mmCIF file of C-alpha atoms in Angstrom:
data_model
loop_
_atom_site.group_PDB
_atom_site.id
_atom_site.type_symbol
_atom_site.label_atom_id
_atom_site.label_comp_id
_atom_site.label_asym_id
_atom_site.label_seq_id
_atom_site.Cartn_x
_atom_site.Cartn_y
_atom_site.Cartn_z
ATOM 1 C CA UNK A 424 -48.968 30.304 -48.032
ATOM 2 C CA UNK A 425 -51.507 28.545 -45.822
ATOM 3 C CA UNK A 426 -52.669 30.507 -42.771
ATOM 4 C CA UNK A 427 -51.236 29.475 -39.424
ATOM 5 C CA UNK A 428 -53.158 29.082 -36.213
ATOM 6 C CA UNK A 429 -49.954 29.361 -34.169
ATOM 7 C CA UNK A 430 -49.049 33.065 -34.089
ATOM 8 C CA UNK A 431 -45.262 33.062 -34.219
ATOM 9 C CA UNK A 432 -43.165 35.893 -35.609
ATOM 10 C CA UNK A 433 -39.775 36.243 -37.173
ATOM 11 C CA UNK A 434 -39.239 39.250 -34.926
ATOM 12 C CA UNK A 435 -41.317 39.100 -31.754
ATOM 13 C CA UNK A 436 -44.085 37.100 -30.019
ATOM 14 C CA UNK A 437 -47.668 37.991 -30.839
ATOM 15 C CA UNK A 438 -49.681 39.397 -27.953
ATOM 16 C CA UNK A 439 -52.911 38.041 -26.537
ATOM 17 C CA UNK A 440 -54.953 40.820 -28.164
ATOM 18 C CA UNK A 441 -53.580 39.930 -31.588
ATOM 19 C CA UNK A 442 -54.475 36.284 -31.039
ATOM 20 C CA UNK A 443 -57.999 37.251 -30.002
ATOM 21 C CA UNK A 444 -58.350 39.558 -33.014
ATOM 22 C CA UNK A 445 -57.203 36.803 -35.352
ATOM 23 C CA UNK A 446 -59.603 34.358 -33.749
ATOM 24 C CA UNK A 447 -62.524 36.776 -34.182
ATOM 25 C CA UNK A 448 -61.589 37.345 -37.819
ATOM 26 C CA UNK A 449 -61.353 33.610 -38.368
ATOM 27 C CA UNK A 450 -64.744 32.875 -36.777
ATOM 28 C CA UNK A 451 -66.373 35.628 -38.829
ATOM 29 C CA UNK A 452 -64.866 34.223 -41.996
ATOM 30 C CA UNK A 453 -65.942 30.705 -41.065
ATOM 31 C CA UNK A 454 -69.519 31.817 -40.721
ATOM 32 C CA UNK A 455 -69.363 33.756 -43.987
ATOM 33 C CA UNK A 456 -67.866 31.012 -46.126
ATOM 34 C CA UNK A 457 -69.094 27.785 -44.622
ATOM 35 C CA UNK A 458 -65.615 26.613 -43.650
ATOM 36 C CA UNK A 459 -67.122 24.817 -40.660
ATOM 37 C CA UNK A 460 -68.084 22.095 -43.125
ATOM 38 C CA UNK A 461 -64.502 21.705 -44.299
ATOM 39 C CA UNK A 462 -64.674 17.931 -44.023
ATOM 40 C CA UNK A 463 -66.874 17.861 -47.133
ATOM 41 C CA UNK A 464 -64.929 17.475 -50.371
ATOM 42 C CA UNK A 465 -66.769 18.222 -53.647
ATOM 43 C CA UNK A 466 -67.210 15.158 -55.830
ATOM 44 C CA UNK A 467 -65.462 15.196 -59.213
ATOM 45 C CA UNK A 468 -67.722 16.582 -61.919
ATOM 46 C CA UNK A 469 -66.204 14.394 -64.623
ATOM 47 C CA UNK A 470 -63.973 11.392 -65.062
ATOM 48 C CA UNK A 471 -60.231 12.090 -64.946
ATOM 49 C CA UNK A 472 -58.640 12.572 -68.369
ATOM 50 C CA UNK A 473 -56.773 9.787 -70.088
ATOM 51 C CA UNK A 474 -53.216 10.142 -68.881
ATOM 52 C CA UNK A 475 -50.422 10.164 -71.451
ATOM 53 C CA UNK A 476 -47.012 8.994 -70.276
ATOM 54 C CA UNK A 477 -44.467 11.598 -69.226
ATOM 55 C CA UNK A 478 -41.469 11.451 -71.612
ATOM 56 C CA UNK A 479 -38.314 9.948 -70.169
ATOM 57 C CA UNK A 480 -35.184 12.096 -69.997
ATOM 58 C CA UNK A 481 -32.405 10.882 -72.291
ATOM 59 C CA UNK A 482 -29.797 11.185 -69.513
ATOM 60 C CA UNK A 483 -29.696 12.817 -66.113
ATOM 61 C CA UNK A 484 -26.088 12.330 -65.050
ATOM 62 C CA UNK A 485 -25.051 14.969 -62.523
ATOM 63 C CA UNK A 486 -28.557 16.370 -61.956
ATOM 64 C CA UNK A 487 -29.474 16.925 -58.310
ATOM 65 C CA UNK A 488 -31.488 19.245 -56.081
ATOM 66 C CA UNK A 489 -31.518 20.496 -52.499
ATOM 67 C CA UNK A 490 -34.412 21.980 -50.531
ATOM 68 C CA UNK A 491 -33.442 25.170 -48.693
ATOM 69 C CA UNK A 492 -35.787 25.815 -45.788
ATOM 70 C CA UNK A 493 -35.885 29.595 -45.217
ATOM 71 C CA UNK A 494 -38.624 29.740 -42.552
ATOM 72 C CA UNK A 495 -41.457 27.716 -41.074
ATOM 73 C CA UNK A 496 -44.643 28.040 -39.087
ATOM 74 C CA UNK A 497 -47.324 25.770 -37.676
ATOM 75 C CA UNK A 498 -50.969 25.407 -38.658
ATOM 76 C CA UNK A 499 -53.963 23.241 -38.046
ATOM 77 C CA UNK A 500 -54.184 20.567 -40.704
ATOM 78 C CA UNK A 501 -57.739 21.725 -41.438
ATOM 79 C CA UNK A 502 -56.432 25.135 -42.520
ATOM 80 C CA UNK A 503 -54.272 23.600 -45.238
ATOM 81 C CA UNK A 504 -56.709 21.356 -47.118
ATOM 82 C CA UNK A 505 -60.442 20.715 -47.137
ATOM 83 C CA UNK A 506 -60.767 17.536 -45.134
ATOM 84 C CA UNK A 507 -57.820 18.087 -42.796
ATOM 85 C CA UNK A 508 -57.965 17.491 -39.058
ATOM 86 C CA UNK A 509 -58.804 20.268 -36.602
ATOM 87 C CA UNK A 510 -56.828 18.532 -33.857
ATOM 88 C CA UNK A 511 -53.629 17.868 -35.797
ATOM 89 C CA UNK A 512 -50.874 20.479 -36.079
ATOM 90 C CA UNK A 513 -48.637 20.454 -39.171
ATOM 91 C CA UNK A 514 -45.481 22.332 -40.125
ATOM 92 C CA UNK A 515 -45.651 24.758 -43.043
ATOM 93 C CA UNK A 516 -42.322 25.435 -44.764
ATOM 94 C CA UNK A 517 -41.107 28.340 -46.876
ATOM 95 C CA UNK A 518 -38.479 26.960 -49.212
ATOM 96 C CA UNK A 519 -36.295 27.599 -52.214
ATOM 97 C CA UNK A 520 -35.093 24.613 -54.235
ATOM 98 C CA UNK A 521 -31.534 24.661 -55.557
ATOM 99 C CA UNK A 522 -31.306 22.662 -58.776
ATOM 100 C CA UNK A 523 -27.830 21.687 -59.994
ATOM 101 C CA UNK A 524 -27.441 20.567 -63.622
ATOM 102 C CA UNK A 525 -24.183 20.026 -65.561
ATOM 103 C CA UNK A 526 -25.183 22.943 -67.783
ATOM 104 C CA UNK A 527 -26.159 25.336 -65.016
ATOM 105 C CA UNK A 528 -27.940 25.786 -61.703
ATOM 106 C CA UNK A 529 -30.979 27.747 -60.616
ATOM 107 C CA UNK A 530 -33.343 28.336 -57.729
ATOM 108 C CA UNK A 531 -36.960 27.281 -57.958
ATOM 109 C CA UNK A 532 -38.682 30.042 -55.949
ATOM 110 C CA UNK A 533 -36.673 32.200 -53.559
ATOM 111 C CA UNK A 534 -38.200 31.480 -50.159
ATOM 112 C CA UNK A 535 -38.250 34.268 -47.565
ATOM 113 C CA UNK A 536 -35.418 36.790 -47.583
ATOM 114 C CA UNK A 537 -33.478 39.254 -45.502
ATOM 115 C CA UNK A 538 -36.041 42.049 -46.027
ATOM 116 C CA UNK A 539 -39.142 39.907 -45.571
ATOM 117 C CA UNK A 540 -39.794 40.810 -41.889
ATOM 118 C CA UNK A 541 -39.859 44.534 -42.715
ATOM 119 C CA UNK A 542 -42.021 44.029 -45.816
ATOM 120 C CA UNK A 543 -44.380 41.772 -43.872
ATOM 121 C CA UNK A 544 -44.819 44.216 -40.986
ATOM 122 C CA UNK A 545 -45.343 47.186 -43.305
ATOM 123 C CA UNK A 546 -47.685 45.726 -45.903
ATOM 124 C CA UNK A 547 -49.376 42.491 -44.833
ATOM 125 C CA UNK A 548 -53.023 43.281 -43.909
ATOM 126 C CA UNK A 549 -53.437 43.515 -40.141
ATOM 127 C CA UNK A 550 -56.149 40.881 -40.026
ATOM 128 C CA UNK A 551 -53.883 38.307 -41.682
ATOM 129 C CA UNK A 552 -50.661 39.009 -39.801
ATOM 130 C CA UNK A 553 -51.441 36.752 -36.809
ATOM 131 C CA UNK A 554 -52.345 33.910 -39.186
ATOM 132 C CA UNK A 555 -49.351 34.315 -41.515
ATOM 133 C CA UNK A 556 -46.465 34.860 -39.099
ATOM 134 C CA UNK A 557 -43.329 32.769 -39.471
ATOM 135 C CA UNK A 558 -40.284 31.819 -37.441
ATOM 136 C CA UNK A 559 -36.772 30.474 -37.947
ATOM 137 C CA UNK A 560 -35.911 32.905 -40.733
ATOM 138 C CA UNK A 561 -32.722 31.762 -42.513
ATOM 139 C CA UNK A 562 -32.654 33.225 -46.037
ATOM 140 C CA UNK A 563 -31.385 31.126 -48.922
ATOM 141 C CA UNK A 564 -28.733 33.717 -49.782
ATOM 142 C CA UNK A 565 -27.297 33.513 -46.260
ATOM 143 C CA UNK A 566 -27.162 29.713 -46.361
ATOM 144 C CA UNK A 567 -25.567 29.600 -49.812
ATOM 145 C CA UNK A 568 -22.998 32.281 -49.026
ATOM 146 C CA UNK A 569 -22.054 30.559 -45.757
ATOM 147 C CA UNK A 570 -20.980 27.479 -47.736
ATOM 148 C CA UNK A 571 -19.232 29.366 -50.510
ATOM 149 C CA UNK A 572 -21.714 28.451 -53.236
ATOM 150 C CA UNK A 573 -21.303 30.283 -56.564
ATOM 151 C CA UNK A 574 -23.825 33.057 -57.353
ATOM 152 C CA UNK A 575 -27.232 31.995 -58.624
ATOM 153 C CA UNK A 576 -27.874 33.442 -62.055
ATOM 154 C CA UNK A 577 -31.485 32.341 -62.473
ATOM 155 C CA UNK A 578 -34.555 32.115 -60.222
ATOM 156 C CA UNK A 579 -37.600 30.384 -61.692
ATOM 157 C CA UNK A 580 -40.891 31.119 -59.928
ATOM 158 C CA UNK A 581 -43.673 28.572 -59.612
ATOM 159 C CA UNK A 582 -45.852 31.675 -59.164
ATOM 160 C CA UNK A 583 -45.500 35.259 -57.986
ATOM 161 C CA UNK A 584 -47.052 35.297 -54.515
ATOM 162 C CA UNK A 585 -45.268 37.141 -51.722
ATOM 163 C CA UNK A 586 -43.767 34.100 -50.010
ATOM 164 C CA UNK A 587 -42.291 32.714 -53.248
ATOM 165 C CA UNK A 588 -40.572 35.881 -54.518
ATOM 166 C CA UNK A 589 -39.782 37.425 -51.123
ATOM 167 C CA UNK A 590 -36.007 37.011 -51.469
ATOM 168 C CA UNK A 591 -35.543 38.438 -54.968
ATOM 169 C CA UNK A 592 -33.840 41.457 -53.380
ATOM 170 C CA UNK A 593 -31.142 39.104 -52.088
ATOM 171 C CA UNK A 594 -30.243 37.980 -55.641
ATOM 172 C CA UNK A 595 -29.932 41.171 -57.722
ATOM 173 C CA UNK A 596 -27.639 39.371 -60.182
ATOM 174 C CA UNK A 597 -30.240 36.718 -61.049
ATOM 175 C CA UNK A 598 -32.732 36.678 -63.890
ATOM 176 C CA UNK A 599 -36.239 35.966 -62.622
ATOM 177 C CA UNK A 600 -38.160 33.623 -64.905
ATOM 178 C CA UNK A 601 -41.957 33.475 -65.059
ATOM 179 C CA UNK A 602 -44.670 33.428 -67.741
ATOM 180 C CA UNK A 603 -45.680 36.857 -69.037
ATOM 181 C CA UNK A 604 -49.207 36.360 -67.675
ATOM 182 C CA UNK A 605 -47.753 35.757 -64.229
ATOM 183 C CA UNK A 606 -45.608 38.883 -64.343
ATOM 184 C CA UNK A 607 -48.646 40.943 -65.316
ATOM 185 C CA UNK A 608 -50.560 39.378 -62.420
ATOM 186 C CA UNK A 609 -47.766 40.229 -59.973
ATOM 187 C CA UNK A 610 -47.599 43.837 -61.088
ATOM 188 C CA UNK A 611 -51.354 44.290 -60.652
ATOM 189 C CA UNK A 612 -51.776 42.249 -57.459
ATOM 190 C CA UNK A 613 -52.241 43.756 -54.008
ATOM 191 C CA UNK A 614 -51.667 42.406 -50.497
ATOM 192 C CA UNK A 615 -51.947 39.718 -49.347
ATOM 193 C CA UNK A 616 -51.051 38.114 -52.687
ATOM 194 C CA UNK A 617 -48.045 40.328 -53.356
ATOM 195 C CA UNK A 618 -46.435 42.945 -51.110
ATOM 196 C CA UNK A 619 -45.541 45.957 -53.318
ATOM 197 C CA UNK A 620 -42.232 46.603 -51.519
ATOM 198 C CA UNK A 621 -40.991 43.238 -52.789
ATOM 199 C CA UNK A 622 -41.159 44.505 -56.369
ATOM 200 C CA UNK A 623 -39.425 47.834 -55.754
ATOM 201 C CA UNK A 624 -35.751 48.789 -56.223
ATOM 202 C CA UNK A 625 -33.261 47.408 -56.872
ATOM 203 C CA UNK A 626 -34.688 46.592 -60.275
ATOM 204 C CA UNK A 627 -35.656 42.961 -60.734
ATOM 205 C CA UNK A 628 -34.265 41.365 -63.889
ATOM 206 C CA UNK A 629 -37.503 39.879 -65.203
ATOM 207 C CA UNK A 630 -37.285 37.221 -67.933
ATOM 208 C CA UNK A 631 -40.717 36.264 -69.226
ATOM 209 C CA UNK A 632 -41.432 33.166 -71.255
ATOM 210 C CA UNK A 633 -44.322 31.338 -72.877
ATOM 211 C CA UNK A 634 -44.999 27.613 -72.846
ATOM 212 C CA UNK A 635 -44.366 25.811 -76.136
ATOM 213 C CA UNK A 636 -47.418 24.512 -77.986
ATOM 214 C CA UNK A 637 -45.871 21.047 -78.087
ATOM 215 C CA UNK A 638 -47.361 18.659 -75.552
ATOM 216 C CA UNK A 639 -45.156 17.110 -72.890
ATOM 217 C CA UNK A 640 -46.943 13.858 -72.159
ATOM 218 C CA UNK A 641 -50.229 14.857 -70.471
ATOM 219 C CA UNK A 642 -49.304 18.564 -70.346
ATOM 220 C CA UNK A 643 -50.578 20.984 -72.979
ATOM 221 C CA UNK A 644 -47.308 22.953 -73.102
ATOM 222 C CA UNK A 645 -43.764 22.953 -71.795
ATOM 223 C CA UNK A 646 -40.376 24.663 -71.581
ATOM 224 C CA UNK A 647 -37.407 22.278 -71.642
ATOM 225 C CA UNK A 648 -34.799 24.279 -69.735
ATOM 226 C CA UNK A 649 -31.713 22.356 -70.904
ATOM 227 C CA UNK A 650 -33.047 20.578 -74.002
ATOM 228 C CA UNK A 651 -32.506 17.111 -72.521
ATOM 229 C CA UNK A 652 -35.815 16.475 -70.739
ATOM 230 C CA UNK A 653 -34.301 16.566 -67.248
ATOM 231 C CA UNK A 654 -35.830 19.901 -66.156
ATOM 232 C CA UNK A 655 -39.122 20.793 -67.808
ATOM 233 C CA UNK A 656 -41.541 23.567 -66.849
ATOM 234 C CA UNK A 657 -45.241 22.865 -67.409
ATOM 235 C CA UNK A 658 -48.384 24.952 -66.833
ATOM 236 C CA UNK A 659 -50.520 24.342 -63.716
ATOM 237 C CA UNK A 660 -53.566 26.529 -64.156
ATOM 238 C CA UNK A 661 -55.776 27.949 -61.430
ATOM 239 C CA UNK A 662 -53.850 29.164 -58.389
ATOM 240 C CA UNK A 663 -52.527 32.156 -60.355
ATOM 241 C CA UNK A 664 -52.802 33.023 -64.071
ATOM 242 C CA UNK A 665 -49.298 31.735 -64.814
ATOM 243 C CA UNK A 666 -48.601 29.067 -62.215
ATOM 244 C CA UNK A 667 -45.978 26.549 -63.315
ATOM 245 C CA UNK A 668 -44.610 23.236 -62.125
ATOM 246 C CA UNK A 669 -41.161 21.715 -62.608
ATOM 247 C CA UNK A 670 -40.657 18.110 -63.697
ATOM 248 C CA UNK A 671 -37.136 17.119 -62.656
ATOM 249 C CA UNK A 672 -35.228 13.897 -63.301
ATOM 250 C CA UNK A 673 -32.155 13.429 -61.090
ATOM 251 C CA UNK A 674 -29.017 11.334 -61.616
ATOM 252 C CA UNK A 675 -30.570 8.176 -60.152
ATOM 253 C CA UNK A 676 -33.356 8.338 -62.742
ATOM 254 C CA UNK A 677 -35.998 9.161 -60.122
ATOM 255 C CA UNK A 678 -38.483 11.850 -61.092
ATOM 256 C CA UNK A 679 -39.892 14.684 -58.979
ATOM 257 C CA UNK A 680 -42.675 17.129 -59.731
ATOM 258 C CA UNK A 681 -42.590 20.455 -57.883
ATOM 259 C CA UNK A 682 -46.170 21.735 -57.978
ATOM 260 C CA UNK A 683 -46.014 25.099 -56.221
ATOM 261 C CA UNK A 684 -49.206 26.034 -54.356
ATOM 262 C CA UNK A 685 -51.728 24.049 -56.361
ATOM 263 C CA UNK A 686 -52.117 22.311 -53.001
ATOM 264 C CA UNK A 687 -50.464 23.018 -49.655
ATOM 265 C CA UNK A 688 -50.500 19.406 -48.460
ATOM 266 C CA UNK A 689 -49.907 16.190 -50.386
ATOM 267 C CA UNK A 690 -53.009 14.734 -48.680
ATOM 268 C CA UNK A 691 -55.089 17.068 -50.833
ATOM 269 C CA UNK A 692 -53.867 15.261 -53.955
ATOM 270 C CA UNK A 693 -54.576 11.833 -52.507
ATOM 271 C CA UNK A 694 -58.106 12.898 -51.557
ATOM 272 C CA UNK A 695 -58.705 15.171 -54.582
ATOM 273 C CA UNK A 696 -59.517 17.946 -52.138
ATOM 274 C CA UNK A 697 -59.321 21.728 -52.629
ATOM 275 C CA UNK A 698 -58.071 24.269 -50.148
ATOM 276 C CA UNK A 699 -60.620 25.273 -47.474
ATOM 277 C CA UNK A 700 -63.171 27.753 -48.885
ATOM 278 C CA UNK A 701 -61.904 30.750 -46.928
ATOM 279 C CA UNK A 702 -58.284 30.158 -47.885
ATOM 280 C CA UNK A 703 -59.159 29.461 -51.509
ATOM 281 C CA UNK A 704 -61.156 32.692 -51.772
ATOM 282 C CA UNK A 705 -58.099 34.612 -50.587
ATOM 283 C CA UNK A 706 -55.327 32.927 -52.563
ATOM 284 C CA UNK A 707 -56.706 31.070 -55.615
ATOM 285 C CA UNK A 708 -57.183 33.171 -58.733
ATOM 286 C CA UNK A 709 -59.559 30.641 -60.346
ATOM 287 C CA UNK A 710 -61.015 28.223 -57.788
ATOM 288 C CA UNK A 711 -62.705 25.771 -60.223
ATOM 289 C CA UNK A 712 -59.565 25.597 -62.370
ATOM 290 C CA UNK A 713 -57.436 24.987 -59.290
ATOM 291 C CA UNK A 714 -59.652 22.082 -58.251
ATOM 292 C CA UNK A 715 -59.484 20.690 -61.796
ATOM 293 C CA UNK A 716 -55.686 20.784 -61.546
ATOM 294 C CA UNK A 717 -55.788 19.005 -58.179
ATOM 295 C CA UNK A 718 -57.823 16.219 -59.775
ATOM 296 C CA UNK A 719 -55.434 16.129 -62.726
ATOM 297 C CA UNK A 720 -52.519 15.691 -60.308
ATOM 298 C CA UNK A 721 -54.370 12.859 -58.604
ATOM 299 C CA UNK A 722 -54.791 11.101 -61.944
ATOM 300 C CA UNK A 723 -51.146 11.809 -62.794
ATOM 301 C CA UNK A 724 -50.027 10.223 -59.519
ATOM 302 C CA UNK A 725 -52.172 7.171 -60.212
ATOM 303 C CA UNK A 726 -50.681 6.799 -63.691
ATOM 304 C CA UNK A 727 -47.109 7.418 -62.461
ATOM 305 C CA UNK A 728 -46.814 6.010 -58.926
ATOM 306 C CA UNK A 729 -43.026 6.408 -59.060
ATOM 307 C CA UNK A 730 -43.352 10.185 -59.513
ATOM 308 C CA UNK A 731 -42.839 12.160 -56.290
ATOM 309 C CA UNK A 732 -45.098 15.222 -56.110
ATOM 310 C CA UNK A 733 -43.641 18.019 -53.971
ATOM 311 C CA UNK A 734 -45.949 20.834 -52.784
ATOM 312 C CA UNK A 735 -44.079 24.028 -51.965
ATOM 313 C CA UNK A 736 -45.130 24.204 -48.291
ATOM 314 C CA UNK A 737 -45.550 20.589 -47.155
ATOM 315 C CA UNK A 738 -42.892 19.876 -44.527
ATOM 316 C CA UNK A 739 -43.938 16.222 -44.302
ATOM 317 C CA UNK A 740 -42.723 15.752 -47.895
ATOM 318 C CA UNK A 741 -39.656 17.970 -47.472
ATOM 319 C CA UNK A 742 -38.580 16.135 -44.314
ATOM 320 C CA UNK A 743 -38.320 12.872 -46.239
ATOM 321 C CA UNK A 744 -36.155 14.478 -48.910
ATOM 322 C CA UNK A 745 -33.853 16.351 -46.521
ATOM 323 C CA UNK A 746 -32.629 19.931 -46.441
ATOM 324 C CA UNK A 747 -29.665 21.895 -47.727
ATOM 325 C CA UNK A 748 -26.763 21.132 -47.674
ATOM 326 C CA UNK A 749 -28.078 17.585 -48.304
ATOM 327 C CA UNK A 750 -28.673 16.720 -51.973
ATOM 328 C CA UNK A 751 -31.189 14.471 -53.697
ATOM 329 C CA UNK A 752 -29.505 12.697 -56.592
#
């Protein structure tokens, strides 16, 4: 989750002292990491790889998805990608994506949940709380239950950071899918990456997987969830040890690529820009690998201009697609 410069809370307003403390922490970090030069974007160290075509799904009849916004906050654009504006404010979303396929449905990430405010207050480091606060909490489980949706039996994580698995407690019946390397990372991680209370009882029904060795177009491995090419998981190295993206083809034939937190803003792909140095030091497991993946995504977008890339937190992209109960078909 990108840090926010607008200290809003799911429970109460943040006081002036907290804002001052956050500002002091931020200035100290800026001086320590050189974030004041965030307009500089490192030049690519090599030419982008030759881009193989993404295989076309045989049929996608009935496939659709809906973005469930579970909370939001506001941040300076410059906090979300290296090269962003200091004067522009952007909306940061916390979402789950409901994918509906004729052979089953699942959530991609869980968004924030009913217990997130308590977990956040108890375990998020004090110096990050003013920068990470959220508002408008409306958990995915509450929204789905209000419309009589059937239970979700599977949640697939793009990665295991706190704001992507925060609502697992709300879906005790669901299997939680992630690569084995990502589960190991989650179990060993500490705040702010993962809040330990999120992984406590009731027991989470983990289902680990490994990517196939078979290439999926330009991707070195894949997991074809339904065997028809409509919903394919692929590795996206760098942000965490087992970060994954979802390639989804909907009924209209249009393709979408959900890329988790490789970037927080689509602008970062267009400009081949990493996260700001401070933010990257906090959240990216392997910073050079993350930047390599950003550049790969740029080349992928150039080779497939009809492919819509969807970062997990970019409200400007989500707004164009609409929110639950609206569907993208």
